[in-house]
Amino acid sequence: MIIYKSDTEGIKAEQLKGFFDGWPDPPSQETHLQILQNSAFIILAIDDKTNKVIGFVNAISDKILSAYIPLLEVLPKYQKHGIGKELMTRMLNKLSKLYMIDLCCDEPLQSFYQKFGLSRMPAMGKRNFTFQKGDI
Ligand SMILES: CC(C)(COP(=O)(O)OP(=O)(O)OC[C@H]1O[C@@H](n2cnc3c(N)ncnc32)[C@H](O)[C@@H]1OP(=O)(O)O)[C@@H](O)C(=O)NCCC(=O)NCCS
């Protein structure tokens, strides 16, 4: 069974294996835990058989007007079972009273996010690849 949790209480770095698939210089599991701890809102999906985190979404926010969703990921073995949808649904419920909810994604994923009522819009961004794994 998949359990959903919205805090990092009791979560250890070793439970966060396998994320940042395809990233050339990914954050360590310890850094991943700090990212989750520093986020305004998170949802974790945990496989109760293994006690591993198998999916997560985070949001950074001023908690008044705006939130940005930087990361959403479900481990490949668990994809296409509705877990990504559940993570996004739960996160958007948490953010439902905010005016601006933004994220960036590649074009093939736009149809995924449109299912949740998000619209395509122009954006600007910058990536400092030197710090991809987190500068801590
Ligand atoms: C994107 C991702 C989170 C989806 O998670 P998932 O658990 O496989 O998705 P779900 O099974 O909940 O799918 C929900 C719906 O989205 C659709 N969907 C899933 N992945 C999709 C994709 N990559 N592109 C378009 N639609 C997608 C499903 O077909 C399903 O549609 P339905 O409700 O009409 O049946 C997952 O594929 C992933 O972690 N990818 C790698 C990391 C990534 O790209 N994250 C997003 C960064 S912006």
PDB file of C-alpha atoms and ligand atoms in Angstrom:
ATOM      1  CA  MET A   1       0.000   0.000   0.000  1.00  0.00           C
ATOM      2  CA  ILE A   2       1.152   3.549  -0.702  1.00  0.00           C
ATOM      3  CA  ILE A   3       0.970   5.950   2.236  1.00  0.00           C
ATOM      4  CA  TYR A   4       0.972   9.736   1.748  1.00  0.00           C
ATOM      5  CA  LYS A   5       2.640  12.039   4.235  1.00  0.00           C
ATOM      6  CA  SER A   6       2.983  15.834   4.259  1.00  0.00           C
ATOM      7  CA  ASP A   7       6.019  16.264   6.538  1.00  0.00           C
ATOM      8  CA  THR A   8       9.497  14.805   7.009  1.00  0.00           C
ATOM      9  CA  GLU A   9       8.982  13.657  10.572  1.00  0.00           C
ATOM     10  CA  GLY A  10      10.802  10.355  11.023  1.00  0.00           C
ATOM     11  CA  ILE A  11      12.097  10.370   7.430  1.00  0.00           C
ATOM     12  CA  LYS A  12      15.774   9.434   7.028  1.00  0.00           C
ATOM     13  CA  ALA A  13      18.021  10.199   4.048  1.00  0.00           C
ATOM     14  CA  GLU A  14      18.423   6.473   3.310  1.00  0.00           C
ATOM     15  CA  GLN A  15      14.693   6.274   2.519  1.00  0.00           C
ATOM     16  CA  LEU A  16      15.219   8.696  -0.404  1.00  0.00           C
ATOM     17  CA  LYS A  17      17.038   6.488  -2.905  1.00  0.00           C
ATOM     18  CA  GLY A  18      16.738   6.647  -6.688  1.00  0.00           C
ATOM     19  CA  PHE A  19      15.433  10.175  -7.270  1.00  0.00           C
ATOM     20  CA  PHE A  20      16.677  12.863  -9.674  1.00  0.00           C
ATOM     21  CA  ASP A  21      16.654  10.308 -12.487  1.00  0.00           C
ATOM     22  CA  GLY A  22      18.701  11.547 -15.432  1.00  0.00           C
ATOM     23  CA  TRP A  23      20.273  14.491 -13.591  1.00  0.00           C
ATOM     24  CA  PRO A  24      24.030  14.649 -14.415  1.00  0.00           C
ATOM     25  CA  ASP A  25      24.944  16.028 -10.977  1.00  0.00           C
ATOM     26  CA  PRO A  26      22.065  15.162  -8.640  1.00  0.00           C
ATOM     27  CA  PRO A  27      21.655  16.219  -5.013  1.00  0.00           C
ATOM     28  CA  SER A  28      22.690  13.553  -2.483  1.00  0.00           C
ATOM     29  CA  GLN A  29      20.011  11.800  -0.435  1.00  0.00           C
ATOM     30  CA  GLU A  30      21.019  13.993   2.552  1.00  0.00           C
ATOM     31  CA  THR A  31      20.610  17.142   0.429  1.00  0.00           C
ATOM     32  CA  HIS A  32      17.286  15.833  -0.849  1.00  0.00           C
ATOM     33  CA  LEU A  33      16.087  15.513   2.741  1.00  0.00           C
ATOM     34  CA  GLN A  34      17.152  19.115   3.429  1.00  0.00           C
ATOM     35  CA  ILE A  35      15.306  20.288   0.310  1.00  0.00           C
ATOM     36  CA  LEU A  36      12.165  18.627   1.648  1.00  0.00           C
ATOM     37  CA  GLN A  37      12.688  20.045   5.158  1.00  0.00           C
ATOM     38  CA  ASN A  38      13.187  23.575   3.773  1.00  0.00           C
ATOM     39  CA  SER A  39      10.138  23.463   1.496  1.00  0.00           C
ATOM     40  CA  ALA A  40       6.936  25.229   2.507  1.00  0.00           C
ATOM     41  CA  PHE A  41       4.827  22.209   1.545  1.00  0.00           C
ATOM     42  CA  ILE A  42       5.650  18.625   0.625  1.00  0.00           C
ATOM     43  CA  ILE A  43       3.821  15.413  -0.081  1.00  0.00           C
ATOM     44  CA  LEU A  44       5.702  12.121   0.138  1.00  0.00           C
ATOM     45  CA  ALA A  45       4.474   8.777  -1.200  1.00  0.00           C
ATOM     46  CA  ILE A  46       5.844   5.859   0.816  1.00  0.00           C
ATOM     47  CA  ASP A  47       5.638   2.142   0.028  1.00  0.00           C
ATOM     48  CA  ASP A  48       4.606   0.665   3.377  1.00  0.00           C
ATOM     49  CA  LYS A  49       6.176  -2.701   2.460  1.00  0.00           C
ATOM     50  CA  THR A  50       9.698  -1.258   2.062  1.00  0.00           C
ATOM     51  CA  ASN A  51       9.266   1.990   4.040  1.00  0.00           C
ATOM     52  CA  LYS A  52      10.991   3.776   1.127  1.00  0.00           C
ATOM     53  CA  VAL A  53       9.861   7.094  -0.310  1.00  0.00           C
ATOM     54  CA  ILE A  54       8.792   6.269  -3.881  1.00  0.00           C
ATOM     55  CA  GLY A  55       7.442   9.641  -4.938  1.00  0.00           C
ATOM     56  CA  PHE A  56       7.418  13.246  -3.799  1.00  0.00           C
ATOM     57  CA  VAL A  57       6.382  16.762  -4.699  1.00  0.00           C
ATOM     58  CA  ASN A  58       7.520  19.992  -3.028  1.00  0.00           C
ATOM     59  CA  ALA A  59       6.461  23.639  -3.118  1.00  0.00           C
ATOM     60  CA  ILE A  60       8.252  26.777  -2.033  1.00  0.00           C
ATOM     61  CA  SER A  61       5.939  29.613  -1.076  1.00  0.00           C
ATOM     62  CA  ASP A  62       5.338  32.970   0.646  1.00  0.00           C
ATOM     63  CA  LYS A  63       2.143  31.300   1.997  1.00  0.00           C
ATOM     64  CA  ILE A  64       0.132  34.426   1.109  1.00  0.00           C
ATOM     65  CA  LEU A  65      -0.037  34.835  -2.666  1.00  0.00           C
ATOM     66  CA  SER A  66       2.289  32.502  -4.457  1.00  0.00           C
ATOM     67  CA  ALA A  67       3.844  29.072  -4.635  1.00  0.00           C
ATOM     68  CA  TYR A  68       6.281  27.425  -7.001  1.00  0.00           C
ATOM     69  CA  ILE A  69       6.468  23.674  -7.483  1.00  0.00           C
ATOM     70  CA  PRO A  70      10.102  22.862  -8.337  1.00  0.00           C
ATOM     71  CA  LEU A  71      10.094  19.059  -8.140  1.00  0.00           C
ATOM     72  CA  LEU A  72       7.690  16.182  -8.730  1.00  0.00           C
ATOM     73  CA  GLU A  73       8.991  12.665  -9.210  1.00  0.00           C
ATOM     74  CA  VAL A  74       7.773   9.092  -8.935  1.00  0.00           C
ATOM     75  CA  LEU A  75      10.365   6.295  -9.084  1.00  0.00           C
ATOM     76  CA  PRO A  76      10.212   4.520 -12.491  1.00  0.00           C
ATOM     77  CA  LYS A  77       8.996   1.194 -11.016  1.00  0.00           C
ATOM     78  CA  TYR A  78       5.989   2.945  -9.465  1.00  0.00           C
ATOM     79  CA  GLN A  79       5.049   5.184 -12.381  1.00  0.00           C
ATOM     80  CA  LYS A  80       1.734   4.924 -14.248  1.00  0.00           C
ATOM     81  CA  HIS A  81      -0.202   3.784 -11.173  1.00  0.00           C
ATOM     82  CA  GLY A  82      -1.804   7.121 -10.330  1.00  0.00           C
ATOM     83  CA  ILE A  83       0.805   8.157  -7.736  1.00  0.00           C
ATOM     84  CA  GLY A  84       1.941  11.298  -9.590  1.00  0.00           C
ATOM     85  CA  LYS A  85      -1.703  12.310  -9.951  1.00  0.00           C
ATOM     86  CA  GLU A  86      -2.321  11.761  -6.227  1.00  0.00           C
ATOM     87  CA  LEU A  87       0.779  13.771  -5.266  1.00  0.00           C
ATOM     88  CA  MET A  88      -0.269  16.705  -7.478  1.00  0.00           C
ATOM     89  CA  THR A  89      -3.895  16.571  -6.324  1.00  0.00           C
ATOM     90  CA  ARG A  90      -2.868  16.640  -2.672  1.00  0.00           C
ATOM     91  CA  MET A  91      -0.358  19.451  -3.270  1.00  0.00           C
ATOM     92  CA  LEU A  92      -2.852  21.584  -5.208  1.00  0.00           C
ATOM     93  CA  ASN A  93      -5.355  21.105  -2.380  1.00  0.00           C
ATOM     94  CA  LYS A  94      -2.772  22.498   0.034  1.00  0.00           C
ATOM     95  CA  LEU A  95      -2.179  25.471  -2.294  1.00  0.00           C
ATOM     96  CA  SER A  96      -5.840  26.036  -3.168  1.00  0.00           C
ATOM     97  CA  LYS A  97      -6.117  29.418  -1.383  1.00  0.00           C
ATOM     98  CA  LEU A  98      -3.075  30.940  -3.138  1.00  0.00           C
ATOM     99  CA  TYR A  99      -3.329  33.267  -6.128  1.00  0.00           C
ATOM    100  CA  MET A 100      -0.276  32.103  -8.124  1.00  0.00           C
ATOM    101  CA  ILE A 101       0.783  28.476  -8.498  1.00  0.00           C
ATOM    102  CA  ASP A 102       3.624  28.070 -10.988  1.00  0.00           C
ATOM    103  CA  LEU A 103       5.957  25.400 -12.263  1.00  0.00           C
ATOM    104  CA  CYS A 104       8.210  24.759 -15.238  1.00  0.00           C
ATOM    105  CA  CYS A 105       8.151  21.575 -17.261  1.00  0.00           C
ATOM    106  CA  ASP A 106       9.214  20.150 -20.600  1.00  0.00           C
ATOM    107  CA  GLU A 107       6.654  20.336 -23.386  1.00  0.00           C
ATOM    108  CA  PRO A 108       5.644  16.613 -23.298  1.00  0.00           C
ATOM    109  CA  LEU A 109       4.555  17.046 -19.665  1.00  0.00           C
ATOM    110  CA  GLN A 110       2.241  19.973 -20.349  1.00  0.00           C
ATOM    111  CA  SER A 111      -0.681  17.617 -20.996  1.00  0.00           C
ATOM    112  CA  PHE A 112      -0.060  15.973 -17.586  1.00  0.00           C
ATOM    113  CA  TYR A 113      -0.295  19.328 -15.781  1.00  0.00           C
ATOM    114  CA  GLN A 114      -3.254  20.518 -17.857  1.00  0.00           C
ATOM    115  CA  LYS A 115      -5.267  17.679 -16.266  1.00  0.00           C
ATOM    116  CA  PHE A 116      -4.973  19.611 -12.976  1.00  0.00           C
ATOM    117  CA  GLY A 117      -6.181  22.902 -14.457  1.00  0.00           C
ATOM    118  CA  LEU A 118      -2.758  24.446 -15.041  1.00  0.00           C
ATOM    119  CA  SER A 119      -2.339  26.505 -18.227  1.00  0.00           C
ATOM    120  CA  ARG A 120       0.573  26.937 -20.584  1.00  0.00           C
ATOM    121  CA  MET A 121       2.221  30.329 -20.083  1.00  0.00           C
ATOM    122  CA  PRO A 122       5.496  31.944 -21.053  1.00  0.00           C
ATOM    123  CA  ALA A 123       8.279  31.813 -18.483  1.00  0.00           C
ATOM    124  CA  MET A 124      11.856  32.927 -17.961  1.00  0.00           C
ATOM    125  CA  GLY A 125      14.469  31.009 -16.024  1.00  0.00           C
ATOM    126  CA  LYS A 126      18.141  30.469 -15.392  1.00  0.00           C
ATOM    127  CA  ARG A 127      20.009  27.307 -14.411  1.00  0.00           C
ATOM    128  CA  ASN A 128      23.390  27.437 -12.665  1.00  0.00           C
ATOM    129  CA  PHE A 129      24.547  23.899 -13.517  1.00  0.00           C
ATOM    130  CA  THR A 130      27.600  24.288 -11.238  1.00  0.00           C
ATOM    131  CA  PHE A 131      25.175  24.107  -8.323  1.00  0.00           C
ATOM    132  CA  GLN A 132      22.875  21.372  -9.631  1.00  0.00           C
ATOM    133  CA  LYS A 133      23.540  19.086  -6.668  1.00  0.00           C
ATOM    134  CA  GLY A 134      22.902  21.889  -4.165  1.00  0.00           C
ATOM    135  CA  ASP A 135      25.428  24.360  -2.807  1.00  0.00           C
ATOM    136  CA  ILE A 136      25.449  23.314   0.874  1.00  0.00           C
TER     137      ILE A 136
HETATM  138  C1  LIG B   1       5.525  12.842 -14.418  1.00  0.00           C
HETATM  139  C2  LIG B   1       5.376  11.781 -13.343  1.00  0.00           C
HETATM  140  C3  LIG B   1       5.510  12.396 -11.968  1.00  0.00           C
HETATM  141  C4  LIG B   1       3.982  11.148 -13.474  1.00  0.00           C
HETATM  142  O1  LIG B   1       3.813  10.232 -12.399  1.00  0.00           O
HETATM  143  P1  LIG B   1       2.957   8.902 -12.570  1.00  0.00           P
HETATM  144  O2  LIG B   1       2.735   8.341 -11.210  1.00  0.00           O
HETATM  145  O3  LIG B   1       3.590   8.007 -13.573  1.00  0.00           O
HETATM  146  O4  LIG B   1       1.612   9.499 -13.181  1.00  0.00           O
HETATM  147  P2  LIG B   1       0.130   8.938 -13.003  1.00  0.00           P
HETATM  148  O5  LIG B   1       0.164   7.444 -13.112  1.00  0.00           O
HETATM  149  O6  LIG B   1      -0.477   9.504 -11.769  1.00  0.00           O
HETATM  150  O7  LIG B   1      -0.581   9.564 -14.270  1.00  0.00           O
HETATM  151  C5  LIG B   1      -1.625  10.495 -14.167  1.00  0.00           C
HETATM  152  C6  LIG B   1      -2.073  10.880 -15.557  1.00  0.00           C
HETATM  153  O8  LIG B   1      -1.026  11.583 -16.223  1.00  0.00           O
HETATM  154  C7  LIG B   1      -0.651  10.916 -17.440  1.00  0.00           C
HETATM  155  N1  LIG B   1       0.811  10.959 -17.532  1.00  0.00           N
HETATM  156  C8  LIG B   1       1.694  10.315 -16.745  1.00  0.00           C
HETATM  157  N2  LIG B   1       2.964  10.601 -17.107  1.00  0.00           N
HETATM  158  C9  LIG B   1       2.853  11.444 -18.167  1.00  0.00           C
HETATM  159  C10 LIG B   1       3.811  12.107 -18.989  1.00  0.00           C
HETATM  160  N3  LIG B   1       5.147  11.930 -18.813  1.00  0.00           N
HETATM  161  N4  LIG B   1       3.356  12.906 -19.978  1.00  0.00           N
HETATM  162  C11 LIG B   1       2.026  13.085 -20.176  1.00  0.00           C
HETATM  163  N5  LIG B   1       1.066  12.490 -19.422  1.00  0.00           N
HETATM  164  C12 LIG B   1       1.479  11.683 -18.431  1.00  0.00           C
HETATM  165  C13 LIG B   1      -1.150   9.490 -17.269  1.00  0.00           C
HETATM  166  O9  LIG B   1      -1.397   8.891 -18.512  1.00  0.00           O
HETATM  167  C14 LIG B   1      -2.405   9.695 -16.444  1.00  0.00           C
HETATM  168  O10 LIG B   1      -3.469  10.093 -17.279  1.00  0.00           O
HETATM  169  P3  LIG B   1      -5.016   9.686 -16.936  1.00  0.00           P
HETATM  170  O11 LIG B   1      -5.314  10.242 -15.563  1.00  0.00           O
HETATM  171  O12 LIG B   1      -5.784  10.344 -18.021  1.00  0.00           O
HETATM  172  O13 LIG B   1      -5.045   8.184 -16.958  1.00  0.00           O
HETATM  173  C15 LIG B   1       6.418  10.636 -13.525  1.00  0.00           C
HETATM  174  O14 LIG B   1       6.342  10.128 -14.832  1.00  0.00           O
HETATM  175  C16 LIG B   1       7.853  11.058 -13.233  1.00  0.00           C
HETATM  176  O15 LIG B   1       8.282  11.044 -12.080  1.00  0.00           O
HETATM  177  N6  LIG B   1       8.615  11.405 -14.276  1.00  0.00           N
HETATM  178  C17 LIG B   1      10.037  11.740 -14.119  1.00  0.00           C
HETATM  179  C18 LIG B   1      10.227  13.082 -13.415  1.00  0.00           C
HETATM  180  C19 LIG B   1       9.444  14.201 -14.088  1.00  0.00           C
HETATM  181  O16 LIG B   1       9.409  14.329 -15.303  1.00  0.00           O
HETATM  182  N7  LIG B   1       8.815  15.017 -13.225  1.00  0.00           N
HETATM  183  C20 LIG B   1       8.099  16.186 -13.646  1.00  0.00           C
HETATM  184  C21 LIG B   1       9.027  17.340 -13.641  1.00  0.00           C
HETATM  185  S1  LIG B   1       8.250  18.820 -14.239  1.00  0.00           S
END
